[in-house]
Amino acid sequence: MQTNEAAEGWLATDDYGVIEQLEHESIVTSFYRMVFPIWPEHSAYVIRAADGTEQRIPIPLQRKSVLLGYLRVYSWFATLFFAAPALFAWERFAWMGPIAIVLLACSLLVTFLTGRLDDAEAYRRNMLRRVVGFGAPPELLSESFRAEIRVNLELMWATKSQTPWADALAAGECSELLVALAEYHQDPELIAIANANFSNHMWN
């Protein structure tokens, strides 16, 4: 704690390691930096509005975001380090060219192809976003925040049905709201039932 407080006094922070983008939503990690990222401070689920404003929801430090935050910056730096001499003094530094090409390929890979959502997870988060307003995975959110959203979802369900939502799930009822309720209760059995009901409805 004392180390973080000391760092806050003289080190700037910036976001790196953007992963799992879903349109205007993503996971990022804020790093202490001195030109380059030095040490991760925290991760956040960032929601960007059309007017450019951001809502940042604190989440546990995301290892993938941290790793890619480092790799993306330092791989591009290494690429430039080897490419520049090869480009401007080829006769002397030609041996750096192949290294720069390999590093460029690695930089492109970690920047544009790594840290993306797979189709199933993108589908899940889009569904959550339609119901809740944002697609952050409930398991990444604090218990107090999940509880607040659960209350709102239960009120939404109560306005459309007198059947308790868990009973409606057990009866085979299909609804994105029911899926979100199961997700925010973090009950694996209820989540499986909700998704099965939804899948059965789509294919029948």
PDB file of C-alpha atoms in Angstrom:
ATOM      1  CA  MET A   1       0.000   0.000   0.000  1.00  0.00           C
ATOM      2  CA  GLN A   2       2.798   2.411   0.896  1.00  0.00           C
ATOM      3  CA  THR A   3       4.557   1.533  -2.377  1.00  0.00           C
ATOM      4  CA  ASN A   4       1.436   2.372  -4.396  1.00  0.00           C
ATOM      5  CA  GLU A   5       0.937   5.651  -2.530  1.00  0.00           C
ATOM      6  CA  ALA A   6       4.552   6.630  -3.154  1.00  0.00           C
ATOM      7  CA  ALA A   7       4.273   5.744  -6.840  1.00  0.00           C
ATOM      8  CA  GLU A   8       1.101   7.800  -7.197  1.00  0.00           C
ATOM      9  CA  GLY A   9       3.053  10.857  -6.095  1.00  0.00           C
ATOM     10  CA  TRP A  10       5.583  10.888  -8.926  1.00  0.00           C
ATOM     11  CA  LEU A  11       4.564   8.378 -11.595  1.00  0.00           C
ATOM     12  CA  ALA A  12       1.898   8.989 -14.216  1.00  0.00           C
ATOM     13  CA  THR A  13      -0.538   6.237 -15.151  1.00  0.00           C
ATOM     14  CA  ASP A  14      -1.951   5.241 -18.512  1.00  0.00           C
ATOM     15  CA  ASP A  15      -4.088   2.442 -19.935  1.00  0.00           C
ATOM     16  CA  TYR A  16      -2.511  -0.496 -21.757  1.00  0.00           C
ATOM     17  CA  GLY A  17      -3.444  -4.073 -22.504  1.00  0.00           C
ATOM     18  CA  VAL A  18      -6.861  -3.504 -24.075  1.00  0.00           C
ATOM     19  CA  ILE A  19      -8.579  -6.882 -24.404  1.00  0.00           C
ATOM     20  CA  GLU A  20     -11.997  -8.423 -24.999  1.00  0.00           C
ATOM     21  CA  GLN A  21     -13.435  -5.476 -26.894  1.00  0.00           C
ATOM     22  CA  LEU A  22     -17.165  -5.494 -27.493  1.00  0.00           C
ATOM     23  CA  GLU A  23     -17.948  -2.433 -29.608  1.00  0.00           C
ATOM     24  CA  HIS A  24     -17.442   0.425 -27.100  1.00  0.00           C
ATOM     25  CA  GLU A  25     -16.643  -1.812 -24.124  1.00  0.00           C
ATOM     26  CA  SER A  26     -13.321  -3.377 -23.182  1.00  0.00           C
ATOM     27  CA  ILE A  27     -11.043  -4.478 -20.369  1.00  0.00           C
ATOM     28  CA  VAL A  28      -7.935  -2.375 -19.767  1.00  0.00           C
ATOM     29  CA  THR A  29      -5.169  -2.184 -17.185  1.00  0.00           C
ATOM     30  CA  SER A  30      -3.832   1.087 -15.846  1.00  0.00           C
ATOM     31  CA  PHE A  31      -0.036   1.002 -15.492  1.00  0.00           C
ATOM     32  CA  TYR A  32       2.375   3.271 -13.720  1.00  0.00           C
ATOM     33  CA  ARG A  33       4.689   4.456 -16.459  1.00  0.00           C
ATOM     34  CA  MET A  34       7.873   6.317 -17.213  1.00  0.00           C
ATOM     35  CA  VAL A  35       7.513   6.550 -21.007  1.00  0.00           C
ATOM     36  CA  PHE A  36       6.906   2.772 -20.981  1.00  0.00           C
ATOM     37  CA  PRO A  37       4.599   0.813 -18.661  1.00  0.00           C
ATOM     38  CA  ILE A  38       6.404  -0.192 -15.475  1.00  0.00           C
ATOM     39  CA  TRP A  39       3.927  -1.726 -13.047  1.00  0.00           C
ATOM     40  CA  PRO A  40       0.169  -2.472 -13.230  1.00  0.00           C
ATOM     41  CA  GLU A  41      -2.024  -0.467 -10.873  1.00  0.00           C
ATOM     42  CA  HIS A  42      -5.489  -1.901 -11.535  1.00  0.00           C
ATOM     43  CA  SER A  43      -7.759  -3.309 -14.238  1.00  0.00           C
ATOM     44  CA  ALA A  44     -11.142  -1.906 -15.208  1.00  0.00           C
ATOM     45  CA  TYR A  45     -14.104  -2.678 -17.428  1.00  0.00           C
ATOM     46  CA  VAL A  46     -14.418   0.461 -19.533  1.00  0.00           C
ATOM     47  CA  ILE A  47     -17.636   1.583 -21.200  1.00  0.00           C
ATOM     48  CA  ARG A  48     -17.287   4.463 -23.657  1.00  0.00           C
ATOM     49  CA  ALA A  49     -20.331   6.550 -24.487  1.00  0.00           C
ATOM     50  CA  ALA A  50     -20.994   8.168 -27.859  1.00  0.00           C
ATOM     51  CA  ASP A  51     -19.984  11.572 -26.452  1.00  0.00           C
ATOM     52  CA  GLY A  52     -16.553  10.241 -25.476  1.00  0.00           C
ATOM     53  CA  THR A  53     -17.176   9.951 -21.744  1.00  0.00           C
ATOM     54  CA  GLU A  54     -16.131   6.783 -19.949  1.00  0.00           C
ATOM     55  CA  GLN A  55     -17.551   4.679 -17.165  1.00  0.00           C
ATOM     56  CA  ARG A  56     -14.861   2.597 -15.468  1.00  0.00           C
ATOM     57  CA  ILE A  57     -15.938  -0.378 -13.379  1.00  0.00           C
ATOM     58  CA  PRO A  58     -13.176  -1.728 -11.104  1.00  0.00           C
ATOM     59  CA  ILE A  59     -12.433  -5.430 -11.607  1.00  0.00           C
ATOM     60  CA  PRO A  60      -9.684  -7.754 -10.338  1.00  0.00           C
ATOM     61  CA  LEU A  61      -6.305  -7.360 -12.010  1.00  0.00           C
ATOM     62  CA  GLN A  62      -6.496  -9.240 -15.323  1.00  0.00           C
ATOM     63  CA  ARG A  63      -3.337 -11.220 -16.059  1.00  0.00           C
ATOM     64  CA  LYS A  64      -3.976 -11.394 -19.799  1.00  0.00           C
ATOM     65  CA  SER A  65      -4.390  -7.619 -19.976  1.00  0.00           C
ATOM     66  CA  VAL A  66      -1.230  -7.084 -17.927  1.00  0.00           C
ATOM     67  CA  LEU A  67       0.800  -9.484 -20.065  1.00  0.00           C
ATOM     68  CA  LEU A  68      -0.406  -7.987 -23.339  1.00  0.00           C
ATOM     69  CA  GLY A  69       0.119  -4.492 -21.968  1.00  0.00           C
ATOM     70  CA  TYR A  70       3.793  -5.257 -21.591  1.00  0.00           C
ATOM     71  CA  LEU A  71       4.153  -7.337 -24.765  1.00  0.00           C
ATOM     72  CA  ARG A  72       2.503  -4.845 -27.100  1.00  0.00           C
ATOM     73  CA  VAL A  73       4.587  -1.875 -26.016  1.00  0.00           C
ATOM     74  CA  TYR A  74       7.929  -3.604 -25.713  1.00  0.00           C
ATOM     75  CA  SER A  75       7.537  -5.709 -28.865  1.00  0.00           C
ATOM     76  CA  TRP A  76       6.940  -2.565 -30.951  1.00  0.00           C
ATOM     77  CA  PHE A  77       9.880  -0.857 -29.274  1.00  0.00           C
ATOM     78  CA  ALA A  78      12.094  -3.858 -30.028  1.00  0.00           C
ATOM     79  CA  THR A  79      10.858  -3.873 -33.635  1.00  0.00           C
ATOM     80  CA  LEU A  80      11.848  -0.224 -34.078  1.00  0.00           C
ATOM     81  CA  PHE A  81      15.151  -0.819 -32.293  1.00  0.00           C
ATOM     82  CA  PHE A  82      16.178  -3.426 -34.857  1.00  0.00           C
ATOM     83  CA  ALA A  83      14.386  -1.992 -37.902  1.00  0.00           C
ATOM     84  CA  ALA A  84      15.745   1.561 -37.790  1.00  0.00           C
ATOM     85  CA  PRO A  85      19.458   0.697 -38.164  1.00  0.00           C
ATOM     86  CA  ALA A  86      18.658  -1.860 -40.871  1.00  0.00           C
ATOM     87  CA  LEU A  87      16.654   0.713 -42.834  1.00  0.00           C
ATOM     88  CA  PHE A  88      19.084   3.611 -42.556  1.00  0.00           C
ATOM     89  CA  ALA A  89      22.418   1.780 -42.622  1.00  0.00           C
ATOM     90  CA  TRP A  90      21.700  -1.489 -44.407  1.00  0.00           C
ATOM     91  CA  GLU A  91      25.284  -2.283 -45.342  1.00  0.00           C
ATOM     92  CA  ARG A  92      26.356  -2.177 -41.711  1.00  0.00           C
ATOM     93  CA  PHE A  93      23.248  -3.490 -39.968  1.00  0.00           C
ATOM     94  CA  ALA A  94      21.685  -5.840 -42.518  1.00  0.00           C
ATOM     95  CA  TRP A  95      21.745  -8.645 -39.946  1.00  0.00           C
ATOM     96  CA  MET A  96      19.122  -6.735 -37.944  1.00  0.00           C
ATOM     97  CA  GLY A  97      16.588  -6.897 -40.790  1.00  0.00           C
ATOM     98  CA  PRO A  98      15.420 -10.499 -40.300  1.00  0.00           C
ATOM     99  CA  ILE A  99      15.158  -9.939 -36.546  1.00  0.00           C
ATOM    100  CA  ALA A 100      13.031  -6.844 -37.147  1.00  0.00           C
ATOM    101  CA  ILE A 101      10.735  -8.810 -39.475  1.00  0.00           C
ATOM    102  CA  VAL A 102      10.201 -11.530 -36.874  1.00  0.00           C
ATOM    103  CA  LEU A 103       9.554  -8.932 -34.178  1.00  0.00           C
ATOM    104  CA  LEU A 104       7.128  -7.089 -36.472  1.00  0.00           C
ATOM    105  CA  ALA A 105       5.146 -10.292 -36.986  1.00  0.00           C
ATOM    106  CA  CYS A 106       5.037 -10.847 -33.222  1.00  0.00           C
ATOM    107  CA  SER A 107       3.973  -7.235 -32.619  1.00  0.00           C
ATOM    108  CA  LEU A 108       1.130  -7.498 -35.126  1.00  0.00           C
ATOM    109  CA  LEU A 109       0.016 -10.776 -33.573  1.00  0.00           C
ATOM    110  CA  VAL A 110      -0.151  -9.539 -29.974  1.00  0.00           C
ATOM    111  CA  THR A 111      -1.669  -6.193 -30.994  1.00  0.00           C
ATOM    112  CA  PHE A 112      -4.415  -7.240 -33.389  1.00  0.00           C
ATOM    113  CA  LEU A 113      -5.095 -10.963 -32.972  1.00  0.00           C
ATOM    114  CA  THR A 114      -4.596 -11.665 -29.268  1.00  0.00           C
ATOM    115  CA  GLY A 115      -7.015 -10.837 -26.476  1.00  0.00           C
ATOM    116  CA  ARG A 116     -10.167 -10.962 -28.593  1.00  0.00           C
ATOM    117  CA  LEU A 117     -13.480 -12.440 -27.491  1.00  0.00           C
ATOM    118  CA  ASP A 118     -14.518 -15.763 -28.956  1.00  0.00           C
ATOM    119  CA  ASP A 119     -17.962 -15.960 -30.556  1.00  0.00           C
ATOM    120  CA  ALA A 120     -19.644 -17.667 -27.591  1.00  0.00           C
ATOM    121  CA  GLU A 121     -18.398 -15.107 -25.071  1.00  0.00           C
ATOM    122  CA  ALA A 122     -19.263 -12.202 -27.371  1.00  0.00           C
ATOM    123  CA  TYR A 123     -22.796 -13.615 -27.699  1.00  0.00           C
ATOM    124  CA  ARG A 124     -23.070 -13.936 -23.914  1.00  0.00           C
ATOM    125  CA  ARG A 125     -21.902 -10.386 -23.265  1.00  0.00           C
ATOM    126  CA  ASN A 126     -24.176  -8.941 -25.945  1.00  0.00           C
ATOM    127  CA  MET A 127     -27.117 -10.625 -24.253  1.00  0.00           C
ATOM    128  CA  LEU A 128     -26.112  -9.258 -20.854  1.00  0.00           C
ATOM    129  CA  ARG A 129     -25.695  -5.808 -22.375  1.00  0.00           C
ATOM    130  CA  ARG A 130     -29.193  -5.874 -23.861  1.00  0.00           C
ATOM    131  CA  VAL A 131     -30.661  -6.589 -20.429  1.00  0.00           C
ATOM    132  CA  VAL A 132     -28.356  -4.800 -17.999  1.00  0.00           C
ATOM    133  CA  GLY A 133     -27.006  -2.002 -20.181  1.00  0.00           C
ATOM    134  CA  PHE A 134     -23.410  -3.237 -20.295  1.00  0.00           C
ATOM    135  CA  GLY A 135     -21.812  -6.588 -21.001  1.00  0.00           C
ATOM    136  CA  ALA A 136     -19.304  -6.987 -18.173  1.00  0.00           C
ATOM    137  CA  PRO A 137     -19.095 -10.609 -16.989  1.00  0.00           C
ATOM    138  CA  PRO A 138     -20.816 -10.744 -13.576  1.00  0.00           C
ATOM    139  CA  GLU A 139     -18.028 -12.914 -12.155  1.00  0.00           C
ATOM    140  CA  LEU A 140     -15.609  -9.994 -12.557  1.00  0.00           C
ATOM    141  CA  LEU A 141     -17.769  -7.551 -10.619  1.00  0.00           C
ATOM    142  CA  SER A 142     -17.747  -6.966  -6.879  1.00  0.00           C
ATOM    143  CA  GLU A 143     -20.382  -8.782  -4.839  1.00  0.00           C
ATOM    144  CA  SER A 144     -21.971  -5.497  -3.750  1.00  0.00           C
ATOM    145  CA  PHE A 145     -22.313  -4.332  -7.366  1.00  0.00           C
ATOM    146  CA  ARG A 146     -23.725  -7.707  -8.434  1.00  0.00           C
ATOM    147  CA  ALA A 147     -26.235  -7.542  -5.575  1.00  0.00           C
ATOM    148  CA  GLU A 148     -27.377  -4.077  -6.674  1.00  0.00           C
ATOM    149  CA  ILE A 149     -27.938  -5.282 -10.226  1.00  0.00           C
ATOM    150  CA  ARG A 150     -29.671  -8.461  -9.009  1.00  0.00           C
ATOM    151  CA  VAL A 151     -32.220  -6.354  -7.135  1.00  0.00           C
ATOM    152  CA  ASN A 152     -32.946  -4.311 -10.265  1.00  0.00           C
ATOM    153  CA  LEU A 153     -33.266  -7.442 -12.416  1.00  0.00           C
ATOM    154  CA  GLU A 154     -35.635  -9.058  -9.927  1.00  0.00           C
ATOM    155  CA  LEU A 155     -37.783  -5.918  -9.960  1.00  0.00           C
ATOM    156  CA  MET A 156     -37.817  -6.014 -13.760  1.00  0.00           C
ATOM    157  CA  TRP A 157     -38.958  -9.634 -13.659  1.00  0.00           C
ATOM    158  CA  ALA A 158     -41.646  -8.896 -11.045  1.00  0.00           C
ATOM    159  CA  THR A 159     -43.198  -6.277 -13.336  1.00  0.00           C
ATOM    160  CA  LYS A 160     -43.719  -8.845 -16.104  1.00  0.00           C
ATOM    161  CA  SER A 161     -44.552 -12.044 -14.208  1.00  0.00           C
ATOM    162  CA  GLN A 162     -45.984 -13.141 -10.869  1.00  0.00           C
ATOM    163  CA  THR A 163     -44.066 -16.421 -11.082  1.00  0.00           C
ATOM    164  CA  PRO A 164     -40.785 -16.395  -9.132  1.00  0.00           C
ATOM    165  CA  TRP A 165     -37.995 -16.222 -11.662  1.00  0.00           C
ATOM    166  CA  ALA A 166     -36.320 -19.448 -10.495  1.00  0.00           C
ATOM    167  CA  ASP A 167     -39.646 -21.289 -10.840  1.00  0.00           C
ATOM    168  CA  ALA A 168     -40.081 -19.844 -14.314  1.00  0.00           C
ATOM    169  CA  LEU A 169     -36.666 -21.203 -15.254  1.00  0.00           C
ATOM    170  CA  ALA A 170     -37.510 -24.632 -13.883  1.00  0.00           C
ATOM    171  CA  ALA A 171     -40.730 -24.585 -15.923  1.00  0.00           C
ATOM    172  CA  GLY A 172     -38.726 -24.051 -19.108  1.00  0.00           C
ATOM    173  CA  GLU A 173     -39.539 -20.397 -19.686  1.00  0.00           C
ATOM    174  CA  CYS A 174     -37.166 -18.632 -22.061  1.00  0.00           C
ATOM    175  CA  SER A 175     -36.081 -15.042 -21.551  1.00  0.00           C
ATOM    176  CA  GLU A 176     -32.883 -13.025 -21.809  1.00  0.00           C
ATOM    177  CA  LEU A 177     -33.859 -11.473 -18.489  1.00  0.00           C
ATOM    178  CA  LEU A 178     -33.903 -14.931 -16.899  1.00  0.00           C
ATOM    179  CA  VAL A 179     -30.454 -15.653 -18.310  1.00  0.00           C
ATOM    180  CA  ALA A 180     -29.170 -12.394 -16.818  1.00  0.00           C
ATOM    181  CA  LEU A 181     -30.770 -13.198 -13.457  1.00  0.00           C
ATOM    182  CA  ALA A 182     -29.073 -16.581 -13.380  1.00  0.00           C
ATOM    183  CA  GLU A 183     -25.756 -15.017 -14.393  1.00  0.00           C
ATOM    184  CA  TYR A 184     -25.926 -12.353 -11.692  1.00  0.00           C
ATOM    185  CA  HIS A 185     -26.807 -14.939  -9.049  1.00  0.00           C
ATOM    186  CA  GLN A 186     -23.666 -16.822 -10.123  1.00  0.00           C
ATOM    187  CA  ASP A 187     -25.425 -20.181  -9.783  1.00  0.00           C
ATOM    188  CA  PRO A 188     -23.925 -22.641 -12.307  1.00  0.00           C
ATOM    189  CA  GLU A 189     -27.000 -24.891 -12.290  1.00  0.00           C
ATOM    190  CA  LEU A 190     -29.406 -22.011 -12.922  1.00  0.00           C
ATOM    191  CA  ILE A 191     -27.121 -20.597 -15.620  1.00  0.00           C
ATOM    192  CA  ALA A 192     -27.087 -23.975 -17.383  1.00  0.00           C
ATOM    193  CA  ILE A 193     -30.896 -24.230 -17.204  1.00  0.00           C
ATOM    194  CA  ALA A 194     -31.384 -20.664 -18.456  1.00  0.00           C
ATOM    195  CA  ASN A 195     -29.052 -21.191 -21.408  1.00  0.00           C
ATOM    196  CA  ALA A 196     -30.629 -24.564 -22.220  1.00  0.00           C
ATOM    197  CA  ASN A 197     -34.109 -23.007 -22.214  1.00  0.00           C
ATOM    198  CA  PHE A 198     -32.902 -20.235 -24.484  1.00  0.00           C
ATOM    199  CA  SER A 199     -31.177 -22.638 -26.882  1.00  0.00           C
ATOM    200  CA  ASN A 200     -34.225 -24.906 -27.044  1.00  0.00           C
ATOM    201  CA  HIS A 201     -36.428 -21.916 -27.851  1.00  0.00           C
ATOM    202  CA  MET A 202     -34.109 -20.774 -30.654  1.00  0.00           C
ATOM    203  CA  TRP A 203     -33.974 -24.193 -32.317  1.00  0.00           C
ATOM    204  CA  ASN A 204     -37.666 -25.066 -31.961  1.00  0.00           C
TER     205      ASN A 204
END
